[in-house]
Amino acid sequence: MAQSLSGSRYELHVARKWAADTKSQDYYTIHAADLEQAPDTGEDIVGYVHSWEVGSTVDGPGIRFVAFLTGCFLRCQYCHNPDTWHRQNGKPVTVARAMHEIAKYAQVLKISRGGITLSGGEPMVQKPFAMQIFRRCKQLGLHTCIDTSGRLGERMTDEELSQIDLHLLDIKSGDPAIYQQVTGQPLQPTLDYARRLSDLGRPMWVRYVLVPGLTDGFDNVEKVAEVCAGLKSLERVEILRFHQMGRDKWQRLGLDYPLKDVEPPSPELAERVRGQFRSRGLTVY
């Protein structure tokens, strides 16, 4: 792996071989290759990575090394990384190669009280690869964090959850019908995962993407806030304002972007939604 994976989550990445192999398939479909689980062979296990960023301050505490893994079962209408939906669209990387890169920054990450965040896509699609990264980062004394929808939470054992210091849990909606509309997937696995983390006392931050006309309904927000109020290990709620930074990727992939005419939420709307969470005594950003 001589090529660099450093870059931005907003850069389009399309592997040529993957594009040639899948051009006849529906891009929205979960392909057979997306379902495969590689055997855990330690440092030799190969994962698929879209890119990684060094220096992020928005993906967990401190300064973060963020790796964006490919593969995701959700098809969120506002996804800014549709090029991560399919696992083999990423670049193949061994655990050893990834750890060599992470180790370069370990001291800086520790000094800043930061660490490693695995995002995507959905890291749990590549659970064996992700868990090897987390275990080795813990050996380096690094804080570990996963950015997840919780859709595949049943794949994780309690011991594996203990290797993850912080869960950035994306709850896309509190209404099952709206969740299905937004993601194409059911809400219940995310709720089950959130409650499991709470019961285990695993720290989490809930993230909620605020999209005018889609996720901003008062009752919908109330349902998410009610879920959050019942999570004992929840540390904060982050309201993420919808933006158009992913529109170009959809267009370049030949996909119809359903939110191309939607404006970012107004400050007044964002404050109303924050207020709904704060009314439950939650810490909100």
Tab-separated table of C-alpha atoms in Angstrom, residues 11 37-38 48 121 135 159 170 185 203 217 250 266 275:
chain	number	residue	atom	x	y	z
A	11	GLU	CA	-13.322	13.948	-1.613
A	37	GLN	CA	-16.975	-10.888	6.948
A	38	ALA	CA	-13.211	-11.350	6.649
A	48	TYR	CA	-11.205	-1.274	3.135
A	121	GLY	CA	-19.640	4.353	6.094
A	135	ARG	CA	-7.323	-3.290	20.432
A	159	GLU	CA	-16.007	-7.469	25.609
A	170	ASP	CA	-26.285	8.710	15.128
A	185	GLN	CA	-33.589	0.793	7.356
A	203	PRO	CA	-20.075	6.485	27.291
A	217	GLY	CA	-40.784	18.007	13.009
A	250	TRP	CA	-24.181	12.264	-5.565
A	266	SER	CA	-32.011	28.553	10.245
A	275	GLY	CA	-34.238	23.674	23.451
